[in-house]
PDB file of N, CA and C in Angstrom:
ATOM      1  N   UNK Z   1       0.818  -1.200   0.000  1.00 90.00           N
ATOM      2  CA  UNK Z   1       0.000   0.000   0.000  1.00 90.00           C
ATOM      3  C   UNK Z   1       0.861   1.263   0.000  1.00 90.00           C
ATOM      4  N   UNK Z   2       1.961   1.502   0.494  1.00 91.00           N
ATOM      5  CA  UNK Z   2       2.590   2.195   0.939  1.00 91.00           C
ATOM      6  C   UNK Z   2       3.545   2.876  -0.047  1.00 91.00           C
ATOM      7  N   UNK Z   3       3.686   1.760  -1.087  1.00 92.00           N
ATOM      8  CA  UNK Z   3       4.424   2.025  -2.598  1.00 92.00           C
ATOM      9  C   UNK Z   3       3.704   2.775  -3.622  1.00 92.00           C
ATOM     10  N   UNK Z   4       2.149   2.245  -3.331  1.00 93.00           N
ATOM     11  CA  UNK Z   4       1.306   2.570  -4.419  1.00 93.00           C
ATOM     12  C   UNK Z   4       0.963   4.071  -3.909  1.00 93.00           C
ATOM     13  N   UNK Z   5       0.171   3.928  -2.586  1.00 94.00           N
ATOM     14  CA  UNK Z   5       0.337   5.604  -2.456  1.00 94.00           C
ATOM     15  C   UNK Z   5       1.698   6.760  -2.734  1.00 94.00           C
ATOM     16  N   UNK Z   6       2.693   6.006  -2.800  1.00 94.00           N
ATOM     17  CA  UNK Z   6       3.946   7.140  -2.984  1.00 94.00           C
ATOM     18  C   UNK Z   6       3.924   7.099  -4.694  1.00 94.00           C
ATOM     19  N   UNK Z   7       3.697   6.372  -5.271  1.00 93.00           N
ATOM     20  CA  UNK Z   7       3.466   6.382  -6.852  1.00 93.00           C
ATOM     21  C   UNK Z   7       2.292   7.681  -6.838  1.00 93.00           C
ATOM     22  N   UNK Z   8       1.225   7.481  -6.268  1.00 95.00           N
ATOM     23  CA  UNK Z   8       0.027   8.373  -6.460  1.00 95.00           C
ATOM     24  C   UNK Z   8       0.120   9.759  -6.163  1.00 95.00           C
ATOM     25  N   UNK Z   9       0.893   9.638  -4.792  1.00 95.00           N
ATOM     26  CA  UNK Z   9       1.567  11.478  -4.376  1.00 95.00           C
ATOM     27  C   UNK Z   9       2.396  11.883  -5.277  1.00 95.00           C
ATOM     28  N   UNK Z  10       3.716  11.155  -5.804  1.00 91.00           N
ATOM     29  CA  UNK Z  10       4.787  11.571  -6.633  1.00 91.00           C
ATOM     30  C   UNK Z  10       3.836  12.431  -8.110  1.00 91.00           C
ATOM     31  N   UNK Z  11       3.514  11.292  -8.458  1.00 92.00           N
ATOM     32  CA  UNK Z  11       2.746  11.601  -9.834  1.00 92.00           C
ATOM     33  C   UNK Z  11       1.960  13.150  -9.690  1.00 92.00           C
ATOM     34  N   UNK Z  12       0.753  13.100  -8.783  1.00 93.00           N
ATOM     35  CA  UNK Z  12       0.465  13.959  -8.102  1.00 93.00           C
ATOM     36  C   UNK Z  12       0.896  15.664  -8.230  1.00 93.00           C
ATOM     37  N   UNK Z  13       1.857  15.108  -7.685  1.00 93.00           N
ATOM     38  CA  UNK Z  13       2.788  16.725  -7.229  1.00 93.00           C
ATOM     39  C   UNK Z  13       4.099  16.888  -8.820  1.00 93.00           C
ATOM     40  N   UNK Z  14       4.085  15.780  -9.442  1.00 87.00           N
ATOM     41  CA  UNK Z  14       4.865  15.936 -10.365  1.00 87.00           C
ATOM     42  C   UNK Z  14       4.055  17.037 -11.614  1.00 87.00           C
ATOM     43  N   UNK Z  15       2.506  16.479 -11.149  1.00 89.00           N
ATOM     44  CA  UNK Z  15       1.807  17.370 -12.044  1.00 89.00           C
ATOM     45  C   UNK Z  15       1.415  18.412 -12.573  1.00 89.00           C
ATOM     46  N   UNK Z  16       1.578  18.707 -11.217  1.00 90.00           N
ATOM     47  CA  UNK Z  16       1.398  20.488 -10.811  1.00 90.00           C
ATOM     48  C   UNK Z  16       2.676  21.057 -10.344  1.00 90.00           C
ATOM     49  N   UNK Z  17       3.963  20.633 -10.383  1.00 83.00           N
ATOM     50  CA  UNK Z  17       4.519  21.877 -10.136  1.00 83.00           C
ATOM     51  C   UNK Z  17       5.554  21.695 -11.484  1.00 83.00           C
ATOM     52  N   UNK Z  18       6.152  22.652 -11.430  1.00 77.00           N
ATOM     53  CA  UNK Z  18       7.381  22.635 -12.777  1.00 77.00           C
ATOM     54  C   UNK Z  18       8.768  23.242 -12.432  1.00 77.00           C
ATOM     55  N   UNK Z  19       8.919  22.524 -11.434  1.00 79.00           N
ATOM     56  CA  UNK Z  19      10.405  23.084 -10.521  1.00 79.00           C
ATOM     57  C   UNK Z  19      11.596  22.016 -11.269  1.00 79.00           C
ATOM     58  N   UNK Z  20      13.040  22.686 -10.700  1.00 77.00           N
ATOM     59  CA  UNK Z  20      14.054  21.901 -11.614  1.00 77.00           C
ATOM     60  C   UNK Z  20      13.803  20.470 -10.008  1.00 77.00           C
ATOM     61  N   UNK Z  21      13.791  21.045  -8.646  1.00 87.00           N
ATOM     62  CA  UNK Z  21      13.523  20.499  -7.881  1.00 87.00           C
ATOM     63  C   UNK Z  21      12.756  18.773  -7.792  1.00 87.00           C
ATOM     64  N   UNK Z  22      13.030  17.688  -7.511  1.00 93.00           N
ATOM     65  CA  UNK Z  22      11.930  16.533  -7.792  1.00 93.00           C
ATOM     66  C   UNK Z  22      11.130  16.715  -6.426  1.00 93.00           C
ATOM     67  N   UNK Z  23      10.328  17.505  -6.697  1.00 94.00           N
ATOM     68  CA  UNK Z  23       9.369  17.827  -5.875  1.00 94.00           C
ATOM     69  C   UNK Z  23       8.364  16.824  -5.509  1.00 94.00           C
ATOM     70  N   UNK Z  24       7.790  15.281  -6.345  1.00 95.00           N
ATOM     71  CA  UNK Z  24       7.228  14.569  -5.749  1.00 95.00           C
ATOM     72  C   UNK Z  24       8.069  14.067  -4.351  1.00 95.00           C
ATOM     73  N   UNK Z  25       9.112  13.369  -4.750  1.00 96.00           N
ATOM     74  CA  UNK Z  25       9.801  12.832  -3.850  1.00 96.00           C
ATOM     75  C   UNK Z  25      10.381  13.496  -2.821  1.00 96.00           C
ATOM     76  N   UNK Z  26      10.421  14.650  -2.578  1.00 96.00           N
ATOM     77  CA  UNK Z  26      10.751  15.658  -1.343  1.00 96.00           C
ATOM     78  C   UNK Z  26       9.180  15.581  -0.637  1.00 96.00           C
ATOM     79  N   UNK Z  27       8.281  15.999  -1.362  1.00 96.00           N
ATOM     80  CA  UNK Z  27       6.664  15.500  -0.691  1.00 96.00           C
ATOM     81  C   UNK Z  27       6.506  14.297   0.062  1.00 96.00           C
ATOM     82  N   UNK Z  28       6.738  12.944  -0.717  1.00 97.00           N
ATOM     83  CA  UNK Z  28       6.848  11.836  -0.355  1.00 97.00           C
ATOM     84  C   UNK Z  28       7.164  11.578   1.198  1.00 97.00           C
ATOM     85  N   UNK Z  29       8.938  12.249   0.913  1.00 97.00           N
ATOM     86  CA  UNK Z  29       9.588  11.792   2.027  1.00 97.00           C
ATOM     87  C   UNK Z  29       9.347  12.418   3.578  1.00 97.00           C
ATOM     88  N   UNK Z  30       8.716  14.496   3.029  1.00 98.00           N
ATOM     89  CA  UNK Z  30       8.595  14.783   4.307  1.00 98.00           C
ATOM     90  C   UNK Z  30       7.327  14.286   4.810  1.00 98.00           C
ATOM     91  N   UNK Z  31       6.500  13.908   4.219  1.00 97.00           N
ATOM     92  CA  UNK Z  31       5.287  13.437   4.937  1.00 97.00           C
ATOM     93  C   UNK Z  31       5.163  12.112   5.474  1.00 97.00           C
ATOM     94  N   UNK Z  32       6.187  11.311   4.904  1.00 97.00           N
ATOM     95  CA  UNK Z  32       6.904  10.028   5.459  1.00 97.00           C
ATOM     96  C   UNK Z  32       7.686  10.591   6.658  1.00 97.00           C
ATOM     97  N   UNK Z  33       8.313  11.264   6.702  1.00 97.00           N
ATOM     98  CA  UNK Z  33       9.179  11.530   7.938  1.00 97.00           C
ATOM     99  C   UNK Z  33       8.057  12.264   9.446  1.00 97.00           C
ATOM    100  N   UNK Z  34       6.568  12.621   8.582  1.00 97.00           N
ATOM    101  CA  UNK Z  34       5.768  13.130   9.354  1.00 97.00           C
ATOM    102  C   UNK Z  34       5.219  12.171  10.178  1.00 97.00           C
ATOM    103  N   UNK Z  35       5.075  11.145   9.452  1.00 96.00           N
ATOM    104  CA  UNK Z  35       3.880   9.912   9.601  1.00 96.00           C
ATOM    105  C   UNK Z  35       5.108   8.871  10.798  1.00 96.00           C
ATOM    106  N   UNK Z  36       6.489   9.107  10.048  1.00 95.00           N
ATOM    107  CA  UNK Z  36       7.115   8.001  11.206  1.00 95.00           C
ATOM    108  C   UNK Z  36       7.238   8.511  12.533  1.00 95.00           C
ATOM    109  N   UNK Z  37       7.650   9.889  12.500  1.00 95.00           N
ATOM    110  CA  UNK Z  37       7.353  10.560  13.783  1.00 95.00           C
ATOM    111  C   UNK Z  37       6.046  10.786  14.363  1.00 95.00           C
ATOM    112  N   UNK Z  38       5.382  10.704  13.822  1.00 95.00           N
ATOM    113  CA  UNK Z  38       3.647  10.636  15.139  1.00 95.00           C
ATOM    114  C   UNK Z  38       3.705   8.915  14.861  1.00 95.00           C
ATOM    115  N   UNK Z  39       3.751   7.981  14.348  1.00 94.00           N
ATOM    116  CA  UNK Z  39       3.861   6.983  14.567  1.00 94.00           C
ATOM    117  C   UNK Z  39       5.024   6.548  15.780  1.00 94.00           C
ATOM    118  N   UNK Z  40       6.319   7.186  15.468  1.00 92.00           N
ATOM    119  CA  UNK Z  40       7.054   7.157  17.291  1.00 92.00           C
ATOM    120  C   UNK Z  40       6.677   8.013  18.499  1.00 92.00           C
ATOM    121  N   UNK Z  41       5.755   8.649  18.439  1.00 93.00           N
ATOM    122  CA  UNK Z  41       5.261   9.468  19.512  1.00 93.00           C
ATOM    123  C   UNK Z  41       4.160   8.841  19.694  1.00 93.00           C
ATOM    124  N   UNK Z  42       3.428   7.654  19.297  1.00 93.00           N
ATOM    125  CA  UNK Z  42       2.355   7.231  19.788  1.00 93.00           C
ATOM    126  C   UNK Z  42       3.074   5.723  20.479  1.00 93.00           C
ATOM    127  N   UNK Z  43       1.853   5.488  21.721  1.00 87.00           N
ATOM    128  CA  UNK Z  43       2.281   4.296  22.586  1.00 87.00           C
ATOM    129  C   UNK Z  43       1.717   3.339  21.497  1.00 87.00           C
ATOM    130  N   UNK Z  44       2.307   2.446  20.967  1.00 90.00           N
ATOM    131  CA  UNK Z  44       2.000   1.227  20.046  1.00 90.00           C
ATOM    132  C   UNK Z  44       3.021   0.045  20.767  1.00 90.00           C
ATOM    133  N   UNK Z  45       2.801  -1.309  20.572  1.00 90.00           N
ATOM    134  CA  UNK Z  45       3.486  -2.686  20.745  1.00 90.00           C
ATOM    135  C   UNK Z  45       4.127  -2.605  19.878  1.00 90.00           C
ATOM    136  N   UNK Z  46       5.295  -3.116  19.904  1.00 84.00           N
ATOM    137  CA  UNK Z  46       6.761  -3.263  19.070  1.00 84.00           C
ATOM    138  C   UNK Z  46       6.118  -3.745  17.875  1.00 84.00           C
ATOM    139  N   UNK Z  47       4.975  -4.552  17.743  1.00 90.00           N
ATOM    140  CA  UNK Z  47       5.009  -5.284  16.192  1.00 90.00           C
ATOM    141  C   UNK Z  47       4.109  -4.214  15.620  1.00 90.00           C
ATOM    142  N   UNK Z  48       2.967  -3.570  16.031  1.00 92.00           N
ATOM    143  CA  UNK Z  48       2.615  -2.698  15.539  1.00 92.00           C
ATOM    144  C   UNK Z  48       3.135  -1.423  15.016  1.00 92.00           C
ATOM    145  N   UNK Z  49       4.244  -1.138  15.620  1.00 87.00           N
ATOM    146  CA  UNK Z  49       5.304   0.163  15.521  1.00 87.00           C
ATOM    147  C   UNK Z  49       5.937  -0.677  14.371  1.00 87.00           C
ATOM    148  N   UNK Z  50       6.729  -1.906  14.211  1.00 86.00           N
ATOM    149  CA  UNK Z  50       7.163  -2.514  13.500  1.00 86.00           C
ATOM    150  C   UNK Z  50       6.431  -2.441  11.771  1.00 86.00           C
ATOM    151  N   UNK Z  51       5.427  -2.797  12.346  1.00 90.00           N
ATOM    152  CA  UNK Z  51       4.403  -2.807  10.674  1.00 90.00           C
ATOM    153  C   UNK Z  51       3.928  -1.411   9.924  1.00 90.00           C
ATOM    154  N   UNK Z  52       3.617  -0.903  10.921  1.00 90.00           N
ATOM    155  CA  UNK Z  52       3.304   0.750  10.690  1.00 90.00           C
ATOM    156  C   UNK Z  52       4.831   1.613   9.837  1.00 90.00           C
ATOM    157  N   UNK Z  53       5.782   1.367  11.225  1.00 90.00           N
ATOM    158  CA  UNK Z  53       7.240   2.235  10.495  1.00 90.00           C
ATOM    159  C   UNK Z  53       7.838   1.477   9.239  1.00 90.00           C
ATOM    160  N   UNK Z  54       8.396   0.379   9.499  1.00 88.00           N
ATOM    161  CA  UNK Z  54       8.410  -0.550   8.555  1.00 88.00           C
ATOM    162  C   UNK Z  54       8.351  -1.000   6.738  1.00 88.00           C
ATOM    163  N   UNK Z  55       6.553  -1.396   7.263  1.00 89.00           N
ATOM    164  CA  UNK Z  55       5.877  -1.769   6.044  1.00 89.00           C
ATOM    165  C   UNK Z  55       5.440  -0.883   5.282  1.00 89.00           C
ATOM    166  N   UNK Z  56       4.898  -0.332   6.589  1.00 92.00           N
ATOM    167  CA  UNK Z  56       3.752   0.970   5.239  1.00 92.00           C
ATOM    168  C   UNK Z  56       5.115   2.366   5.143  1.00 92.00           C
ATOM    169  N   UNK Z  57       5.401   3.081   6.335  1.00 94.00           N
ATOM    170  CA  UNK Z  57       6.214   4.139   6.134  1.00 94.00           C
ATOM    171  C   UNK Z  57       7.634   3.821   5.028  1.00 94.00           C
ATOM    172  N   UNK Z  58       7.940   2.754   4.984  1.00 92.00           N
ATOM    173  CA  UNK Z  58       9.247   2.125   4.375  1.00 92.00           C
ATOM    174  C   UNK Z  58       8.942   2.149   3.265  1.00 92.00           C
ATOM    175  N   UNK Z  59       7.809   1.820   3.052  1.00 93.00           N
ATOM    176  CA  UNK Z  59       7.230   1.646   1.393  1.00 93.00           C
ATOM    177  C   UNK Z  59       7.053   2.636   1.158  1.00 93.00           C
ATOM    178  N   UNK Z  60       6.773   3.582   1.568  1.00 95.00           N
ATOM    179  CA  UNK Z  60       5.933   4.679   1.046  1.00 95.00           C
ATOM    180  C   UNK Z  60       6.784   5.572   0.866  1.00 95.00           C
ATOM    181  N   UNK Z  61       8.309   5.584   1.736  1.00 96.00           N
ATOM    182  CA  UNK Z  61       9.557   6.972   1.299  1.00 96.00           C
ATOM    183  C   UNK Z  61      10.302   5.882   0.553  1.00 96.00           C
ATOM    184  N   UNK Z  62      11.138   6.999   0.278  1.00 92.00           N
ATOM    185  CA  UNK Z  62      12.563   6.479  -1.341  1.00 92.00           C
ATOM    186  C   UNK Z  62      13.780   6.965  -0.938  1.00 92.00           C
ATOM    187  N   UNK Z  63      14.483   6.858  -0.151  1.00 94.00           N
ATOM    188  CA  UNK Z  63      15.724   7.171  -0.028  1.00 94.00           C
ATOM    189  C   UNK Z  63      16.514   7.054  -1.650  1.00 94.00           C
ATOM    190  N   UNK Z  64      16.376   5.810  -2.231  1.00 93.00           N
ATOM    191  CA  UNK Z  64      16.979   6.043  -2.951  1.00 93.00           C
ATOM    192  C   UNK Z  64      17.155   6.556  -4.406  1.00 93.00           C
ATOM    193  N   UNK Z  65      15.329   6.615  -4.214  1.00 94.00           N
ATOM    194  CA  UNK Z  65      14.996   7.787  -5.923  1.00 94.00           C
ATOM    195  C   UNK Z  65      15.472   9.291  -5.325  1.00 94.00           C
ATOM    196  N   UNK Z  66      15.119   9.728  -4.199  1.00 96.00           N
ATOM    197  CA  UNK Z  66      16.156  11.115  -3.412  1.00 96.00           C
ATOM    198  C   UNK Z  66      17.396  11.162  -4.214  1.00 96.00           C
ATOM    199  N   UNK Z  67      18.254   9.890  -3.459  1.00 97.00           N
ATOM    200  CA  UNK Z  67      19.598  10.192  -4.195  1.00 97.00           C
ATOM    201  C   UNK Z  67      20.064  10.171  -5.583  1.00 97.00           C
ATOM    202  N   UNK Z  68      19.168   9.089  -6.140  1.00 96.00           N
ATOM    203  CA  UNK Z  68      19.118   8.922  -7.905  1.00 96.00           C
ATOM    204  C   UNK Z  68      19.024  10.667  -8.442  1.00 96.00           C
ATOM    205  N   UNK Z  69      17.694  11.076  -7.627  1.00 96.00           N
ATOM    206  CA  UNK Z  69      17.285  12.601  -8.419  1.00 96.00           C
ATOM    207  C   UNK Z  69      18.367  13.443  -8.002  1.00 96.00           C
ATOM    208  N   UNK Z  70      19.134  13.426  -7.205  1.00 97.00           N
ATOM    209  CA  UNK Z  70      19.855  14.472  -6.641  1.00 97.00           C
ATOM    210  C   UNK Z  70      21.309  14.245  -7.510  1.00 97.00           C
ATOM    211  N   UNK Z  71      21.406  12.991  -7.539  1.00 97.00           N
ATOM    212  CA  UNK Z  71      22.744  12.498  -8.634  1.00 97.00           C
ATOM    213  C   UNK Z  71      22.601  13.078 -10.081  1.00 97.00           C
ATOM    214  N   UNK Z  72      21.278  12.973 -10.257  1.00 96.00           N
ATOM    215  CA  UNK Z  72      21.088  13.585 -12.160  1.00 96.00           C
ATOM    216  C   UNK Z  72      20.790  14.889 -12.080  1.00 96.00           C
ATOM    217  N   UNK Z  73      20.318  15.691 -11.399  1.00 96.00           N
ATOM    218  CA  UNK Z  73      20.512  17.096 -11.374  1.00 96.00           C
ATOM    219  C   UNK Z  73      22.117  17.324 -11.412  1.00 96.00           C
ATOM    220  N   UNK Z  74      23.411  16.556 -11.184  1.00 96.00           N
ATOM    221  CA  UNK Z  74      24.615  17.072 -10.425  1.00 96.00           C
ATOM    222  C   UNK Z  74      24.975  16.179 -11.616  1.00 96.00           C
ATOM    223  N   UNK Z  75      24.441  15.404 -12.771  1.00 97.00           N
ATOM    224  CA  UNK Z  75      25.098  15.447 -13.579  1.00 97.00           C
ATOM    225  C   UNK Z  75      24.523  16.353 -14.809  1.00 97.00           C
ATOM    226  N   UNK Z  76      23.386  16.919 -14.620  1.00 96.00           N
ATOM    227  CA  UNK Z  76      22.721  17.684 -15.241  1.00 96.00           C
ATOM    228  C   UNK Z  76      23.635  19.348 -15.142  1.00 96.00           C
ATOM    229  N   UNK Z  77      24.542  19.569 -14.397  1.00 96.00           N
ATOM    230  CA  UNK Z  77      24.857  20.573 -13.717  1.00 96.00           C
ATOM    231  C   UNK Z  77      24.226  21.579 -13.269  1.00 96.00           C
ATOM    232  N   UNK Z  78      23.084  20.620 -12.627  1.00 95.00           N
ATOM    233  CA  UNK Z  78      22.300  21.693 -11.824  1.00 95.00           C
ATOM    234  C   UNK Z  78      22.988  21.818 -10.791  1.00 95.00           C
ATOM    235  N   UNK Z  79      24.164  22.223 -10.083  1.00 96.00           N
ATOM    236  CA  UNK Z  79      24.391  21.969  -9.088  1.00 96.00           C
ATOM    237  C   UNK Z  79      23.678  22.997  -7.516  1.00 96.00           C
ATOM    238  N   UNK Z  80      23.155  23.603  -7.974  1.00 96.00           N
ATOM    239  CA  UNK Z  80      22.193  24.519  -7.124  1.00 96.00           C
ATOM    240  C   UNK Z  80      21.187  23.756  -6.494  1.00 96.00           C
ATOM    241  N   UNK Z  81      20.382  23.350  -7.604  1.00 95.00           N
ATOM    242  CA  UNK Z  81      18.915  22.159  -7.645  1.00 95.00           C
ATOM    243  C   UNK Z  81      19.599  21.137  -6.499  1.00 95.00           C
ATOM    244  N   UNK Z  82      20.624  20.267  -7.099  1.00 97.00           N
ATOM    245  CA  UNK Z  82      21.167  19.323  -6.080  1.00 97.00           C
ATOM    246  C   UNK Z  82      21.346  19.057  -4.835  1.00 97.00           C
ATOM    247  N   UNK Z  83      22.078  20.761  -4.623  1.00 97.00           N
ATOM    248  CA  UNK Z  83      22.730  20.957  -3.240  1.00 97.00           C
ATOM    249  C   UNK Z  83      21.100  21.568  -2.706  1.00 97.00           C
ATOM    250  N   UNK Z  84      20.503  22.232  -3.397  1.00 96.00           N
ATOM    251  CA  UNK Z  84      18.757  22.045  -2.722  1.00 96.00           C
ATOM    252  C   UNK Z  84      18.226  21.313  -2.041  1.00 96.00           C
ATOM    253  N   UNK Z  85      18.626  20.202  -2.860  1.00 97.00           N
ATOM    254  CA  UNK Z  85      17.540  19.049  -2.828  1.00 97.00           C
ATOM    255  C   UNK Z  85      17.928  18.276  -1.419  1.00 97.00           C
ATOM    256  N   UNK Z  86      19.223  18.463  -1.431  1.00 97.00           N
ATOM    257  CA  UNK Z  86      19.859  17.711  -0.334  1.00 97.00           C
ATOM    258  C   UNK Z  86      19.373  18.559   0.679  1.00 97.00           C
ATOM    259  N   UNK Z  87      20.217  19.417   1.041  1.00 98.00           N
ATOM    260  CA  UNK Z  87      19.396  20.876   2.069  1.00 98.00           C
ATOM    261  C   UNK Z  87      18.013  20.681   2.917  1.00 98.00           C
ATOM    262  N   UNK Z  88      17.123  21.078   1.442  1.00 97.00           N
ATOM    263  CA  UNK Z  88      15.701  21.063   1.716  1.00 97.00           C
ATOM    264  C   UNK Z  88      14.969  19.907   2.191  1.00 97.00           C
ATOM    265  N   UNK Z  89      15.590  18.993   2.073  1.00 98.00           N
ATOM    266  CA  UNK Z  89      14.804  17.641   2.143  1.00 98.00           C
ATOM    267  C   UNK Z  89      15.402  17.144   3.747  1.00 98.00           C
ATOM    268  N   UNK Z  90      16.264  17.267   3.964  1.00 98.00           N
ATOM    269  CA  UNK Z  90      17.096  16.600   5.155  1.00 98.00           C
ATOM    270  C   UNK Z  90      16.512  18.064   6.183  1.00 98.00           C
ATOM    271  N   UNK Z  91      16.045  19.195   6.639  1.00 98.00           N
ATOM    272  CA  UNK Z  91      15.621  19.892   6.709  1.00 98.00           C
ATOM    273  C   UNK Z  91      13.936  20.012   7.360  1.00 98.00           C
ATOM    274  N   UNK Z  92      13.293  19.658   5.954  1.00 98.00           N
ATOM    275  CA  UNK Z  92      11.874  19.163   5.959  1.00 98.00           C
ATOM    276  C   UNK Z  92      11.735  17.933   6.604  1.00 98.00           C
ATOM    277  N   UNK Z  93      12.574  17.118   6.615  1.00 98.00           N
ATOM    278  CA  UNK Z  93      12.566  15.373   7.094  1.00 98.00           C
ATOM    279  C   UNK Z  93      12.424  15.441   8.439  1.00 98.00           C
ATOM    280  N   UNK Z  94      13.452  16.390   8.865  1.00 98.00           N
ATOM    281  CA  UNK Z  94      13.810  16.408  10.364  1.00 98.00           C
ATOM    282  C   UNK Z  94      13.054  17.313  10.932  1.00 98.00           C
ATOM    283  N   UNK Z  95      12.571  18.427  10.388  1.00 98.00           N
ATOM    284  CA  UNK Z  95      11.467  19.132  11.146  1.00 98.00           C
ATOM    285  C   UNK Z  95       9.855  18.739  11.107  1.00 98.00           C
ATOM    286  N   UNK Z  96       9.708  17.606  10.138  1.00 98.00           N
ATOM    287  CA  UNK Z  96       8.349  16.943  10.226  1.00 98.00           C
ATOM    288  C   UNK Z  96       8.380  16.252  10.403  1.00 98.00           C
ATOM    289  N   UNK Z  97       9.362  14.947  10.954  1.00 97.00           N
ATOM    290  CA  UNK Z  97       9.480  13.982  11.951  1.00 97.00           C
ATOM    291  C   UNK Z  97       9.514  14.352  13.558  1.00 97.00           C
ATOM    292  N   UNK Z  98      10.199  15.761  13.846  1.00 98.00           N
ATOM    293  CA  UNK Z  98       9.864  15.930  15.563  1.00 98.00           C
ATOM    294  C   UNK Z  98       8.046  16.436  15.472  1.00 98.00           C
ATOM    295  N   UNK Z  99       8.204  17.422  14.318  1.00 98.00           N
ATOM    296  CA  UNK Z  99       6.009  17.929  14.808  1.00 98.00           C
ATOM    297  C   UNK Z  99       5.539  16.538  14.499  1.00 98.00           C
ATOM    298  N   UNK Z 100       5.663  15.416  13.782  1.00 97.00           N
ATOM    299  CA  UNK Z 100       4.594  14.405  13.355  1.00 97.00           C
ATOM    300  C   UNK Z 100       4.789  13.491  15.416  1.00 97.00           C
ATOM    301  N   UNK Z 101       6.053  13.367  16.004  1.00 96.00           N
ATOM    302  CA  UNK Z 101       6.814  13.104  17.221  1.00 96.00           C
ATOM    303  C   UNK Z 101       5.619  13.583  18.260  1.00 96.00           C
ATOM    304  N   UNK Z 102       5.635  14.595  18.349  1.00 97.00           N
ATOM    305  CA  UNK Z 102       5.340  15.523  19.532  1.00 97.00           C
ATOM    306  C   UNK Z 102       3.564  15.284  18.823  1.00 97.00           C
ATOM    307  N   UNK Z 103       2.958  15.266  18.163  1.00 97.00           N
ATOM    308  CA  UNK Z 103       1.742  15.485  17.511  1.00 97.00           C
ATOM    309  C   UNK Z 103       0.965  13.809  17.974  1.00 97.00           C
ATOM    310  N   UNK Z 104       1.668  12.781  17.935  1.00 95.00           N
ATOM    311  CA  UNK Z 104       1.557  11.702  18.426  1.00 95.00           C
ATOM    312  C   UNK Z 104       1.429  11.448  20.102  1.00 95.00           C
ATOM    313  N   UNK Z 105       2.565  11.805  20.115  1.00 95.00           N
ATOM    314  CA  UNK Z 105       2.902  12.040  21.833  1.00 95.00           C
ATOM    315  C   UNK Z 105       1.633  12.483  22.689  1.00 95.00           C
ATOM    316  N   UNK Z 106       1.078  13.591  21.944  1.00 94.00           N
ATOM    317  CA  UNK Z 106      -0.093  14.217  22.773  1.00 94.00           C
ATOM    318  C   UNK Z 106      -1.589  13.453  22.331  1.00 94.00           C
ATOM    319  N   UNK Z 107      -1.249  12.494  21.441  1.00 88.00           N
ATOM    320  CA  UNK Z 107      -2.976  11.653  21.503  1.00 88.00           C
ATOM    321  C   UNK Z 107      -2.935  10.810  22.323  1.00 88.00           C
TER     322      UNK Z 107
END
């Protein structure tokens, strides 16, 4: 499930915007980084935290289409876009994994 919805967001956001940026997959990931953090801020049993972070959150971000896109912008010589992408995303990841954290915590 978790693949197919990140196919559906990517596409999605690929549609509507027209940045040099791969803006699906920065979407993808911070809302993945949202979802694993209120998923670790909520009291769940190890296998449930397990299946939740795991299965569905695992499926659903791309570490490695991130780095694929960030590699072809930097052979594209975008090197602006690149060093963006890296930036913005590691950035967004980490500041919507503590609010998704703390957003959990308090249900």
């Amino acid at each position: 499930m978790g693949s197919v919805l990140r196919f559906l967001v990517d596409r999605e956001v690929i549609r509507r915007a027209t940045r040099p940026l791969p803006l699906g997959t920065l979407a993808v990931n911070v809302s993945g980084a949202a979802l694993l953090g209120f998923f670790g801020g909520l009291v769940l049993s190890k296998e449930a935290a397990l299946l939740a972070g795991t299965a569905f959150v695992g499926a659903y971000t791309t570490f490695s289409t991130w780095m694929l896109e960030t590699q072809r912008l930097g052979e594209e010589r975008q090197l602006r876009a690149a060093l963006a992408n890296i930036v913005v995303s590691v950035a967004l990841g980490t500041t919507a994994a503590l609010v998704g954290q703390r957003i959990g915590a308090h249900i």
